[in-house]
Coordinates of C-alpha atoms in Angstrom, one line a residue:
X1 CA 128.7 1.3 43.6
X2 CA 128.1 -1.2 41.2
X3 CA 130.5 -1.3 38.1
X4 CA 129.4 -1.2 34.7
X5 CA 130.3 -3.9 32.5
X6 CA 130.0 -4.8 29.0
X7 CA 127.2 -6.8 28.2
X8 CA 128.1 -9.3 25.4
X9 CA 125.0 -10.8 25.2
X10 CA 122.9 -7.4 25.0
X11 CA 125.6 -6.3 22.1
X12 CA 124.9 -9.6 20.0
X13 CA 121.0 -9.2 20.6
X14 CA 121.2 -5.9 18.7
X15 CA 123.2 -6.6 16.1
X16 CA 120.8 -10.0 15.2
X17 CA 117.9 -7.6 15.7
X18 CA 119.7 -5.1 13.2
X19 CA 120.4 -7.9 10.6
X20 CA 116.7 -9.2 10.6
X21 CA 115.4 -5.3 10.0
X22 CA 118.2 -5.4 7.1
X23 CA 117.2 -8.5 6.1
X24 CA 113.0 -7.5 6.2
X25 CA 114.0 -4.4 4.1
X26 CA 115.9 -6.0 1.6
X27 CA 113.1 -8.7 1.0
X28 CA 110.4 -6.2 1.1
X29 CA 111.6 -3.6 -1.2
X30 CA 109.4 -2.8 -4.3
X31 CA 110.1 -4.3 -7.5
X32 CA 110.6 -2.2 -10.8
X33 CA 107.1 -2.9 -11.9
X34 CA 106.0 -1.3 -8.4
X35 CA 108.5 1.9 -8.4
X36 CA 107.0 2.8 -12.3
X37 CA 103.4 2.2 -10.9
X38 CA 104.3 4.6 -7.8
X39 CA 105.8 7.2 -10.2
X40 CA 102.9 7.0 -12.1
X41 CA 100.6 7.4 -9.1
X42 CA 102.7 10.4 -7.6
X43 CA 102.6 12.1 -11.2
X44 CA 99.0 11.7 -11.4
X45 CA 98.4 13.1 -7.9
X46 CA 100.6 16.4 -8.4
X47 CA 98.6 16.7 -11.8
X48 CA 95.3 16.5 -9.5
X49 CA 96.9 19.2 -7.1
X50 CA 97.8 21.7 -9.7
X51 CA 94.4 21.3 -11.1
X52 CA 92.7 21.9 -8.0
X53 CA 95.1 24.9 -7.3
X54 CA 94.1 26.4 -10.7
X55 CA 90.5 26.1 -10.0
X56 CA 90.8 27.5 -6.5
X57 CA 92.6 30.5 -8.0
X58 CA 90.0 30.8 -10.9
X59 CA 87.4 30.7 -8.2
X60 CA 89.1 33.7 -6.4
X61 CA 89.1 35.8 -9.6
X62 CA 85.9 34.8 -10.9
X63 CA 82.6 36.9 -10.5
X64 CA 80.6 36.3 -7.2
X65 CA 77.4 34.5 -9.4
X66 CA 77.5 33.5 -13.1
X67 CA 73.9 34.8 -14.6
X68 CA 72.2 33.1 -17.3
X69 CA 73.3 35.3 -20.4
X70 CA 71.5 34.9 -23.6
X71 CA 72.0 36.6 -27.0
X72 CA 69.2 38.8 -27.4
X73 CA 70.1 38.7 -31.3
X74 CA 68.7 35.4 -31.4
X75 CA 65.1 35.0 -31.1
X76 CA 65.1 31.4 -30.3
X77 CA 67.2 32.0 -27.3
X78 CA 64.8 34.8 -26.6
X79 CA 62.0 32.6 -26.8
X80 CA 63.4 30.2 -24.8
X81 CA 64.1 32.6 -21.6
X82 CA 60.5 33.6 -22.0
X83 CA 59.4 30.5 -21.5
X84 CA 61.9 29.9 -18.7
X85 CA 60.7 33.0 -17.0
X86 CA 56.9 32.6 -17.8
X87 CA 54.7 35.3 -16.5
X88 CA 58.0 37.9 -16.4
X89 CA 58.8 37.3 -20.2
X90 CA 56.4 40.5 -20.6
X91 CA 59.3 42.5 -19.6
X92 CA 60.9 44.0 -22.8
X93 CA 64.5 42.6 -23.0
X94 CA 67.4 44.7 -23.8
X95 CA 70.9 44.9 -22.3
X96 CA 72.4 47.7 -20.9
X97 CA 73.1 50.0 -17.8
X98 CA 71.7 53.2 -16.4
X99 CA 74.2 55.5 -14.9
X100 CA 72.9 57.1 -11.3
X101 CA 75.2 59.6 -9.9
X102 CA 75.7 62.6 -7.7
X103 CA 79.1 64.7 -6.9
X104 CA 80.7 61.8 -4.5
X105 CA 79.2 58.7 -6.2
X106 CA 78.7 57.1 -9.3
X107 CA 76.4 53.7 -9.6
X108 CA 75.6 51.8 -12.7
X109 CA 72.5 49.6 -12.5
X110 CA 72.1 46.8 -14.9
X111 CA 68.8 46.0 -16.8
X112 CA 70.3 42.5 -16.1
X113 CA 68.9 42.0 -12.6
X114 CA 68.3 45.4 -12.0
X115 CA 71.1 45.2 -9.6
X116 CA 74.2 47.5 -9.2
X117 CA 76.8 46.1 -11.0
X118 CA 79.4 49.2 -10.6
X119 CA 79.8 51.5 -7.8
X120 CA 82.4 54.0 -7.8
X121 CA 84.0 56.5 -5.3
X122 CA 84.4 59.6 -7.2
X123 CA 86.6 61.8 -5.0
X124 CA 89.1 58.9 -3.8
X125 CA 92.0 56.3 -5.3
X126 CA 94.0 53.8 -4.7
X127 CA 97.5 53.8 -3.2
X128 CA 98.5 53.6 -6.9
X129 CA 96.0 56.3 -8.0
X130 CA 93.3 53.9 -9.5
X131 CA 89.6 54.9 -8.9
X132 CA 88.1 53.1 -5.9
X133 CA 85.7 50.5 -6.8
X134 CA 83.4 49.0 -4.3
X135 CA 81.5 47.1 -7.0
X136 CA 83.0 46.1 -10.3
X137 CA 83.2 43.2 -13.0
X138 CA 80.9 40.9 -11.4
X139 CA 82.4 40.9 -7.8
X140 CA 79.2 41.2 -6.5
X141 CA 75.5 40.1 -6.5
X142 CA 72.1 41.3 -5.4
X143 CA 68.9 39.1 -5.9
X144 CA 65.5 38.0 -4.9
X145 CA 64.8 34.2 -5.3
X146 CA 61.3 33.1 -5.1
X147 CA 58.8 30.6 -6.2
X148 CA 56.1 31.4 -8.9
X149 CA 52.3 30.2 -8.6
X150 CA 53.4 27.5 -11.6
X151 CA 56.3 26.0 -9.5
X152 CA 58.7 28.1 -11.2
X153 CA 62.0 28.8 -9.0
X154 CA 63.1 32.2 -10.4
X155 CA 65.8 34.7 -9.4
X156 CA 65.8 38.3 -10.1
X157 CA 69.4 38.3 -10.8
X158 CA 68.4 36.3 -14.2
X159 CA 65.5 38.7 -15.2
X160 CA 65.4 41.6 -17.3
X161 CA 64.3 45.1 -15.7
X162 CA 62.8 47.9 -17.5
X163 CA 64.4 51.3 -16.7
X164 CA 63.1 54.7 -16.1
X165 CA 65.2 57.8 -14.9
X166 CA 63.4 61.0 -13.4
X167 CA 63.7 63.5 -11.0
X168 CA 62.1 64.4 -7.4
X169 CA 63.3 67.5 -6.4
X170 CA 67.1 67.3 -6.4
X171 CA 67.1 64.0 -6.3
X172 CA 67.4 61.3 -8.9
X173 CA 65.2 58.4 -9.1
X174 CA 65.6 55.6 -11.1
X175 CA 62.9 52.7 -11.3
X176 CA 63.9 49.2 -12.5
X177 CA 60.7 47.0 -13.1
X178 CA 60.3 43.6 -14.0
X179 CA 57.0 43.2 -15.5
X180 CA 54.3 40.8 -15.7
X181 CA 51.8 43.0 -17.3
X182 CA 51.6 47.2 -17.7
X183 CA 50.1 47.3 -14.2
X184 CA 51.5 44.4 -12.4
X185 CA 55.4 44.2 -12.1
X186 CA 58.5 43.6 -9.4
X187 CA 60.2 47.2 -8.8
X188 CA 63.5 48.3 -7.9
X189 CA 63.4 52.0 -6.9
X190 CA 66.8 53.7 -6.2
X191 CA 66.7 57.4 -5.2
X192 CA 70.1 59.3 -4.7
X193 CA 70.4 62.6 -3.2
X194 CA 73.2 65.2 -3.6
X195 CA 76.4 65.2 -1.9
X196 CA 75.4 61.5 -0.5
X197 CA 76.7 58.3 -0.1
X198 CA 73.3 56.6 1.0
X199 CA 70.7 55.6 -1.6
X200 CA 67.3 55.0 -0.7
X201 CA 66.4 51.5 -2.0
X202 CA 62.8 50.2 -2.1
X203 CA 61.5 46.6 -3.2
X204 CA 58.2 46.4 -3.9
X205 CA 55.5 44.5 -6.0
X206 CA 52.2 45.6 -7.6
X207 CA 49.5 43.1 -8.6
X208 CA 51.9 39.9 -7.9
X209 CA 49.9 38.4 -5.2
X210 CA 48.6 36.2 -7.8
X211 CA 52.2 35.6 -9.1
X212 CA 54.0 34.6 -6.0
X213 CA 54.0 31.2 -4.4
X214 CA 53.1 32.5 -0.7
X215 CA 53.9 29.2 0.6
X216 CA 57.4 29.7 -0.1
X217 CA 59.7 32.6 1.2
X218 CA 61.2 35.4 -0.8
X219 CA 64.7 35.1 -0.2
X220 CA 67.0 38.2 -0.6
X221 CA 70.7 37.1 -1.2
X222 CA 73.5 39.7 -1.4
X223 CA 77.2 38.6 -2.1
X224 CA 80.4 40.6 -2.8
X225 CA 84.1 40.1 -2.9
X226 CA 86.0 43.0 -1.1
X227 CA 88.0 44.5 -3.9
X228 CA 91.7 45.2 -2.7
X229 CA 92.8 48.7 -2.8
X230 CA 96.1 49.1 -0.3
X231 CA 99.4 48.2 -1.4
X232 CA 99.5 45.5 1.6
X233 CA 96.7 43.2 1.1
X234 CA 97.5 41.1 4.0
X235 CA 97.2 44.5 6.2
X236 CA 94.1 45.8 4.2
X237 CA 92.8 42.2 5.1
X238 CA 93.3 42.7 8.7
X239 CA 90.4 45.4 9.0
X240 CA 88.1 43.9 6.5
X241 CA 85.2 42.4 8.3
X242 CA 81.4 41.6 7.9
X243 CA 79.7 43.7 10.8
X244 CA 75.8 43.7 11.4
X245 CA 73.4 45.2 13.8
X246 CA 70.9 42.9 15.3
X247 CA 68.7 41.9 18.2
X248 CA 67.5 45.4 19.6
X249 CA 70.6 47.2 18.4
X250 CA 73.5 44.8 19.3
X251 CA 77.0 45.1 17.2
X252 CA 78.3 41.5 16.5
X253 CA 81.2 40.7 13.7
X254 CA 82.3 37.6 11.9
X255 CA 86.0 36.6 12.5
X256 CA 88.2 38.9 10.4
X257 CA 91.1 36.2 10.6
X258 CA 89.3 32.7 10.3
X259 CA 89.3 31.1 6.8
X260 CA 85.4 31.0 7.3
X261 CA 83.0 31.9 9.7
X262 CA 79.1 32.1 9.8
X263 CA 76.2 33.0 12.0
X264 CA 72.5 33.0 12.0
X265 CA 71.0 36.1 13.5
X266 CA 67.6 37.6 14.1
X267 CA 66.1 41.1 14.2
X268 CA 68.9 42.5 11.8
X269 CA 69.0 46.2 11.0
X270 CA 72.0 46.4 9.0
X271 CA 74.8 44.5 7.4
X272 CA 78.3 46.2 6.4
X273 CA 80.6 44.4 4.4
X274 CA 83.6 46.6 5.6
X275 CA 86.7 46.8 3.1
X276 CA 89.5 48.8 5.5
X277 CA 88.5 52.5 5.0
X278 CA 85.1 51.6 2.6
X279 CA 82.1 50.0 3.2
X280 CA 79.0 48.4 1.4
X281 CA 76.2 48.7 3.9
X282 CA 72.7 47.2 3.4
X283 CA 69.9 48.6 5.9
X284 CA 66.4 48.4 6.2
X285 CA 63.5 50.3 8.2
X286 CA 61.7 46.7 8.8
X287 CA 64.4 44.5 10.3
X288 CA 65.1 41.4 8.6
X289 CA 63.4 38.6 11.0
X290 CA 66.6 36.3 10.4
X291 CA 69.5 36.6 8.3
X292 CA 72.5 33.7 7.5
X293 CA 76.1 35.7 7.2
X294 CA 79.3 34.0 6.0
X295 CA 83.0 35.7 5.7
X296 CA 85.4 33.3 3.7
X297 CA 89.1 34.3 3.9
X298 CA 90.7 34.9 0.4
X299 CA 94.1 36.4 1.6
X300 CA 96.7 33.3 2.3
X301 CA 100.0 35.1 2.0
X302 CA 101.1 38.7 0.9
X303 CA 100.9 39.4 -3.0
X304 CA 100.8 42.2 -4.9
X305 CA 98.7 40.3 -7.7
X306 CA 95.8 39.3 -5.3
X307 CA 92.7 41.1 -6.2
X308 CA 89.9 40.4 -3.4
X309 CA 90.2 40.1 0.2
X310 CA 87.4 38.4 1.7
X311 CA 83.9 36.9 0.2
X312 CA 80.6 37.9 1.9
X313 CA 77.3 36.4 1.8
X314 CA 73.9 36.9 3.2
X315 CA 70.8 35.4 3.0
X316 CA 67.6 36.9 4.4
X317 CA 64.0 35.8 3.9
X318 CA 61.2 38.9 3.0
X319 CA 57.8 39.1 4.2
X320 CA 55.0 39.1 2.0
X321 CA 52.2 41.4 3.1
X322 CA 48.8 40.6 1.5
X323 CA 50.9 38.5 -1.1
X324 CA 53.1 41.7 -2.3
X325 CA 56.7 43.2 -1.4
X326 CA 57.1 46.1 0.2
X327 CA 60.5 46.7 1.9
X328 CA 62.0 50.0 2.5
X329 CA 66.1 49.8 2.7
X330 CA 69.3 51.8 1.8
X331 CA 72.3 51.1 0.0
X332 CA 75.6 52.8 1.4
X333 CA 78.7 52.8 -0.7
X334 CA 81.2 55.1 0.6
X335 CA 84.1 55.6 3.0
X336 CA 84.0 54.2 6.7
X337 CA 84.7 57.8 8.1
X338 CA 83.1 58.9 11.3
X339 CA 82.3 62.3 10.0
X340 CA 80.0 60.9 7.0
X341 CA 78.6 58.0 8.8
X342 CA 77.4 60.2 11.7
X343 CA 75.3 62.0 9.3
X344 CA 73.1 59.0 9.3
X345 CA 72.4 58.7 13.1
X346 CA 68.9 57.1 12.7
X347 CA 70.2 54.2 11.2
X348 CA 73.0 53.8 13.4
X349 CA 75.9 53.1 10.8
X350 CA 78.8 54.7 12.5
X351 CA 78.7 51.7 14.9
X352 CA 80.1 49.7 11.9
X353 CA 83.6 51.4 12.7
X354 CA 85.8 49.3 14.5
X355 CA 86.2 51.7 17.4
X356 CA 87.2 48.8 19.8
X357 CA 85.8 47.0 22.7
X358 CA 84.0 48.1 25.7
X359 CA 85.9 51.3 27.3
X360 CA 88.7 51.2 24.7
X361 CA 86.0 51.7 21.9
X362 CA 84.2 54.4 23.9
X363 CA 87.8 56.5 24.4
X364 CA 88.5 56.0 20.7
X365 CA 85.1 57.4 19.6
X366 CA 84.4 60.3 22.1
X367 CA 88.2 61.5 23.2
X368 CA 90.9 60.4 20.6
X369 CA 88.9 60.8 17.1
X370 CA 87.1 64.0 17.9
X371 CA 90.8 65.4 19.1
X372 CA 92.5 64.7 16.5
X373 CA 89.7 65.7 13.9
X374 CA 90.2 69.3 15.8
X375 CA 94.1 69.3 15.4
X376 CA 94.4 68.0 12.0
X377 CA 91.8 70.8 11.0
X378 CA 94.7 73.4 11.3
X379 CA 97.6 71.4 11.7
X380 CA 99.2 69.0 9.2
X381 CA 98.4 65.6 9.8
X382 CA 101.8 64.3 10.9
X383 CA 102.3 67.4 13.3
X384 CA 98.6 66.5 14.9
X385 CA 99.8 63.2 15.7
X386 CA 102.8 64.6 17.3
X387 CA 100.8 67.0 19.5
X388 CA 98.1 64.4 20.4
X389 CA 101.4 62.2 21.4
X390 CA 102.7 65.1 23.5
X391 CA 99.2 65.7 25.3
X392 CA 98.5 62.1 26.0
X393 CA 102.0 61.7 27.4
X394 CA 101.7 64.8 29.6
X395 CA 98.2 63.7 30.9
X396 CA 99.9 60.6 31.9
X397 CA 102.6 62.3 33.5
X398 CA 101.6 61.7 36.8
X399 CA 101.2 57.8 36.3
X400 CA 104.4 57.7 35.1
X401 CA 105.8 59.6 38.1
X402 CA 104.2 57.2 40.4
X403 CA 105.5 54.0 38.6
X404 CA 109.1 56.0 38.8
X405 CA 108.6 56.6 42.5
X406 CA 107.8 53.0 43.0
X407 CA 111.1 52.0 41.3
X408 CA 113.0 54.3 43.2
X409 CA 111.7 53.1 46.8
X410 CA 112.6 49.7 45.8
X411 CA 115.8 50.4 44.7
X412 CA 116.4 52.4 48.2
X413 CA 115.3 49.0 49.7
X414 CA 117.4 46.6 47.6
X415 CA 120.2 46.1 50.3
X416 CA 117.6 45.1 52.7
X417 CA 115.8 42.9 50.5
X418 CA 119.2 41.2 49.2
X419 CA 120.5 40.7 53.1
X420 CA 117.0 38.9 53.5
X421 CA 117.2 36.7 50.2
X422 CA 121.0 35.6 51.7
X423 CA 119.6 34.7 55.2
X424 CA 116.6 33.0 54.2
X425 CA 117.9 31.5 50.8
X426 CA 117.1 27.9 51.8
X427 CA 113.7 28.9 52.8
X428 CA 111.7 30.5 50.2
X429 CA 108.5 31.0 52.6
X430 CA 110.4 32.8 55.2
X431 CA 112.0 34.7 52.9
X432 CA 108.6 35.7 51.4
X433 CA 107.3 36.8 54.8
X434 CA 110.2 38.7 55.8
X435 CA 110.3 40.7 52.5
X436 CA 106.6 41.6 52.9
X437 CA 107.3 43.0 56.4
X438 CA 110.2 45.1 55.3
X439 CA 107.8 46.5 52.2
X440 CA 105.0 46.7 54.5
X441 CA 107.0 48.6 57.2
X442 CA 108.3 51.0 54.9
X443 CA 105.3 51.7 53.0
X444 CA 106.0 50.3 49.6
X445 CA 103.8 48.0 47.7
X446 CA 105.4 45.8 44.9
X447 CA 102.3 46.1 43.1
X448 CA 102.5 49.9 42.9
X449 CA 104.6 50.0 39.9
X450 CA 102.4 47.4 38.1
X451 CA 99.1 49.6 38.6
X452 CA 100.0 52.8 37.2
X453 CA 101.4 50.5 34.0
X454 CA 97.6 48.8 34.2
X455 CA 95.8 52.4 33.9
X456 CA 97.5 52.9 30.7
X457 CA 96.2 49.8 29.0
X458 CA 93.0 51.6 27.7
X459 CA 94.9 54.5 26.3
X460 CA 97.2 52.2 24.4
X461 CA 95.0 49.7 23.3
X462 CA 92.5 52.8 22.0
X463 CA 95.4 54.5 20.0
X464 CA 96.3 51.2 18.8
X465 CA 92.7 50.9 17.0
X466 CA 92.6 54.6 16.3
X467 CA 95.6 54.8 14.0
X468 CA 95.0 51.7 11.6
X469 CA 91.3 52.6 11.0
X470 CA 91.1 56.8 11.3
X471 CA 89.9 57.6 7.6
X472 CA 91.3 61.0 8.4
X473 CA 94.9 59.6 7.9
X474 CA 94.5 57.7 4.9
X475 CA 96.8 58.9 2.2
X476 CA 98.0 61.7 4.3
X477 CA 101.7 62.3 3.8
X478 CA 104.3 63.1 6.7
X479 CA 107.7 63.5 6.2
X480 CA 109.3 60.1 4.0
X481 CA 106.0 58.4 4.8
X482 CA 103.4 58.8 2.0
X483 CA 100.4 57.4 3.8
X484 CA 100.0 57.6 7.4
X485 CA 97.2 55.1 7.5
X486 CA 99.9 52.4 5.7
X487 CA 103.4 51.2 6.4
X488 CA 106.0 53.8 5.0
X489 CA 109.0 52.3 2.9
X490 CA 112.7 53.9 2.6
X491 CA 114.0 50.4 1.0
X492 CA 112.3 47.7 -1.1
X493 CA 114.0 44.1 -0.4
X494 CA 114.6 41.9 -3.0
X495 CA 113.1 39.0 -1.0
X496 CA 110.5 38.5 1.5
X497 CA 111.7 38.0 5.3
X498 CA 109.1 35.9 7.2
X499 CA 107.1 38.1 9.5
X500 CA 108.9 41.2 8.4
X501 CA 108.0 41.5 4.7
X502 CA 109.6 42.6 1.6
X503 CA 110.4 46.4 2.5
X504 CA 112.0 48.1 5.3
X505 CA 110.2 50.7 7.2
X506 CA 111.7 53.7 9.2
X507 CA 109.1 54.9 11.6
X508 CA 109.1 51.2 13.3
X509 CA 113.1 51.3 13.6
X510 CA 113.1 54.5 15.2
X511 CA 110.1 53.3 17.4
X512 CA 112.1 50.2 18.5
X513 CA 115.3 52.0 19.3
X514 CA 113.3 54.6 21.7
X515 CA 111.4 51.6 23.1
X516 CA 115.0 49.8 23.9
X517 CA 116.6 52.7 25.9
X518 CA 113.1 53.3 27.6
X519 CA 113.1 49.4 28.9
X520 CA 116.7 49.9 29.4
X521 CA 115.6 53.0 32.3
X522 CA 113.0 50.7 33.8
X523 CA 114.1 47.0 33.1
X524 CA 117.6 48.0 33.8
X525 CA 116.6 49.1 37.2
X526 CA 114.6 46.0 37.7
X527 CA 117.7 44.1 36.7
X528 CA 119.5 45.5 39.5
X529 CA 117.0 44.1 42.2
X530 CA 117.6 40.3 42.9
X531 CA 116.1 38.4 40.3
X532 CA 113.4 36.5 42.2
X533 CA 112.6 32.9 41.4
X534 CA 109.8 32.5 38.6
X535 CA 110.0 36.0 37.4
X536 CA 111.2 36.3 33.8
X537 CA 114.5 37.2 32.6
X538 CA 114.3 41.0 32.4
X539 CA 117.7 41.3 30.3
X540 CA 116.0 39.1 27.8
X541 CA 112.7 41.0 27.7
X542 CA 114.8 44.4 27.2
X543 CA 116.1 43.0 24.2
X544 CA 113.0 40.8 23.1
X545 CA 110.4 44.0 23.1
X546 CA 112.1 46.3 20.8
X547 CA 112.7 43.1 18.0
X548 CA 109.0 42.2 18.4
X549 CA 108.0 46.2 17.6
X550 CA 110.5 45.8 14.8
X551 CA 108.8 43.3 13.0
X552 CA 105.3 43.6 14.4
X553 CA 104.8 47.1 13.1
X554 CA 106.9 47.1 9.9
X555 CA 103.5 46.4 7.7
X556 CA 101.4 48.2 10.0
X557 CA 100.3 51.9 9.8
X558 CA 103.2 54.5 9.9
X559 CA 101.1 56.9 12.0
X560 CA 101.0 53.9 14.6
X561 CA 104.4 53.7 14.5
X562 CA 105.3 57.4 14.6
X563 CA 103.0 57.6 17.8
X564 CA 105.0 55.0 19.6
X565 CA 108.5 56.6 18.7
X566 CA 107.5 60.2 19.9
X567 CA 105.8 58.8 22.9
X568 CA 108.7 56.7 24.1
X569 CA 110.7 59.6 23.6
X570 CA 108.7 61.9 25.5
X571 CA 108.2 59.3 28.2
X572 CA 112.4 59.1 28.4
X573 CA 112.4 62.8 28.8
X574 CA 109.9 62.6 31.7
X575 CA 111.7 60.1 33.5
X576 CA 114.9 61.4 33.6
X577 CA 113.4 64.9 34.2
X578 CA 111.6 63.0 37.3
X579 CA 115.1 61.1 38.1
X580 CA 117.4 64.4 37.9
X581 CA 115.0 67.2 39.2
X582 CA 112.0 65.9 40.8
X583 CA 113.0 62.6 42.9
X584 CA 115.8 62.7 45.7
X585 CA 116.6 59.1 46.8
X586 CA 118.4 60.7 50.0
X587 CA 114.9 62.2 50.9
X588 CA 113.1 58.7 49.9
X589 CA 115.7 56.8 52.0
X590 CA 114.9 59.0 54.9
X591 CA 111.0 58.8 54.4
X592 CA 111.3 55.0 54.3
X593 CA 113.0 55.0 57.6
X594 CA 110.5 57.5 58.9
X595 CA 107.5 55.1 57.7
X596 CA 109.3 52.2 59.5
X597 CA 109.1 53.8 62.9
X598 CA 105.3 54.4 62.3
X599 CA 102.8 51.8 63.6
X600 CA 101.5 50.3 60.0
X601 CA 97.9 48.8 60.4
X602 CA 97.5 45.5 58.3
X603 CA 94.3 45.7 56.2
X604 CA 92.3 42.3 55.7
X605 CA 94.2 41.3 53.0
X606 CA 97.6 41.8 54.0
X607 CA 96.5 40.0 57.4
X608 CA 95.0 36.9 55.6
X609 CA 98.2 36.4 53.6
X610 CA 100.3 36.7 56.7
X611 CA 98.2 34.0 58.4
X612 CA 98.5 32.0 55.8
X613 CA 102.4 32.0 55.1
X614 CA 102.3 31.8 59.0
X615 CA 100.5 28.6 58.7
X616 CA 102.3 27.4 55.8
X617 CA 105.4 27.8 57.7
X618 CA 104.1 25.9 60.8
X619 CA 103.0 23.1 58.8
X620 CA 106.4 22.7 56.9
X621 CA 108.3 23.1 60.5
X622 CA 105.5 20.1 61.7
X623 CA 106.4 18.0 58.6
X624 CA 110.1 18.1 59.4
X625 CA 109.6 16.8 63.1

């Protein structure tokens, strides 16, 4: 071995390089004047950043769109307004709102713009008992933008409309007209039925074929900032999303997590600006040929002061027919509740509810939702969750049995597998071959324990979507949980723990304890088996999973944590019953020995795998020669 000696030349070289660097730093250090300039520049940069942050915060709290306001008592301002709007200056200019309401919904429609400026849910309140508003204080804007024949570019948001409230049977009808003459006008017609959240909305023009410039499209614009209703703005924002029906019934969504998302779609039937448990929906009989939609996330972190969650926009051109407008539409301001939205089957609004994707959504929509609705019709809501959990676990108990039976068989075979591992510890390929032979002769499949778990995934995912989005759970209490659709709180922290929050929820703690004992029973058995190379550390997973559950579910619906707590508790009892009263390891061992005596026919896959391993083993031997 070569002896390592101290290299004096290298040390001298390093010392010289170090000295040169020190000299260069000294020579290039900034002068006092340069330091002052740097400080001034940093102060200026800090001021710019502060102003930008302030402007961004003001933008989040500002109205969706500032409309041109005029002082109607100022004759000069009125004259200037009429000069700007041209022929539409015929309309009588007067401020004020018209109230349109029934037993469940109250709307206020402004003379300025003819649009809904307030939408209040009469039967619902926020977590702190404030009435639910979907539209209020300028958070929404609806307008038509068009060009006139004299090349004026106008927006209905800046026009004055004349209101006329009437009755049609039991329905209330509000006509808002922006007039060019008594018999020439652009009309917004609202018709409200008793006890309904859906309002018929018709946009039509009369005698304006010579006023509209038909060479330019009439563009509908609808903007809205979602008003925060929940105690956790981040949790609410997770289920706040723009959903739309397009292209012959396809349901699509913009991202709920991205800072910004946009799409251009064709043949749009309806657009839903969902705010977790409440939705603002615009639907149409004559589909929008195209629609440009955007969603902007306004929530960066948990905050008790933040007022809005997301900002949505839609731009859709409307067709002129014979130079006139005629578009039959509907406004829906109401709960994202399957029982309510099912009433509008012809519009398909129930599809705006986030049941989940594919088979998961089907299970949620047609199994869990009606089943829970039935149980909660005569049971307290928390008890209904427990009963539904028991029924689900009992239905899945055969799967649990199969999984535990597989673990028991693997435990019986452990001595033989350990012997093979020791015998072929230096030959991984041979060890795998011999292990598979033992499993094959005994009639045991290592994958048999995984298959039952995979079969349960659709159930678990469907329930994962069900509890946070089920309107039936909203503001329903159970034990210490005040709202099963939101997190329960037993203690408020004076600080915020990253990924955990500023409070302590008890149901996630109970669920974490239950899942720890469950994994100790299942993963603990796996740890008794020899740890296979490349396999995850079972002990690590056993401790990590409960911790993840504790952190992840602390800000989730308490109903979901209650379900997981009861579910794992029931599973533990089922597994104890299987272990102590159903399975007999001696009988399993005897059955395995009998299976070994029987000739075992290989299927194509097993034969192919065996041949591949044998070929690999032969190639390995050939390579050594």
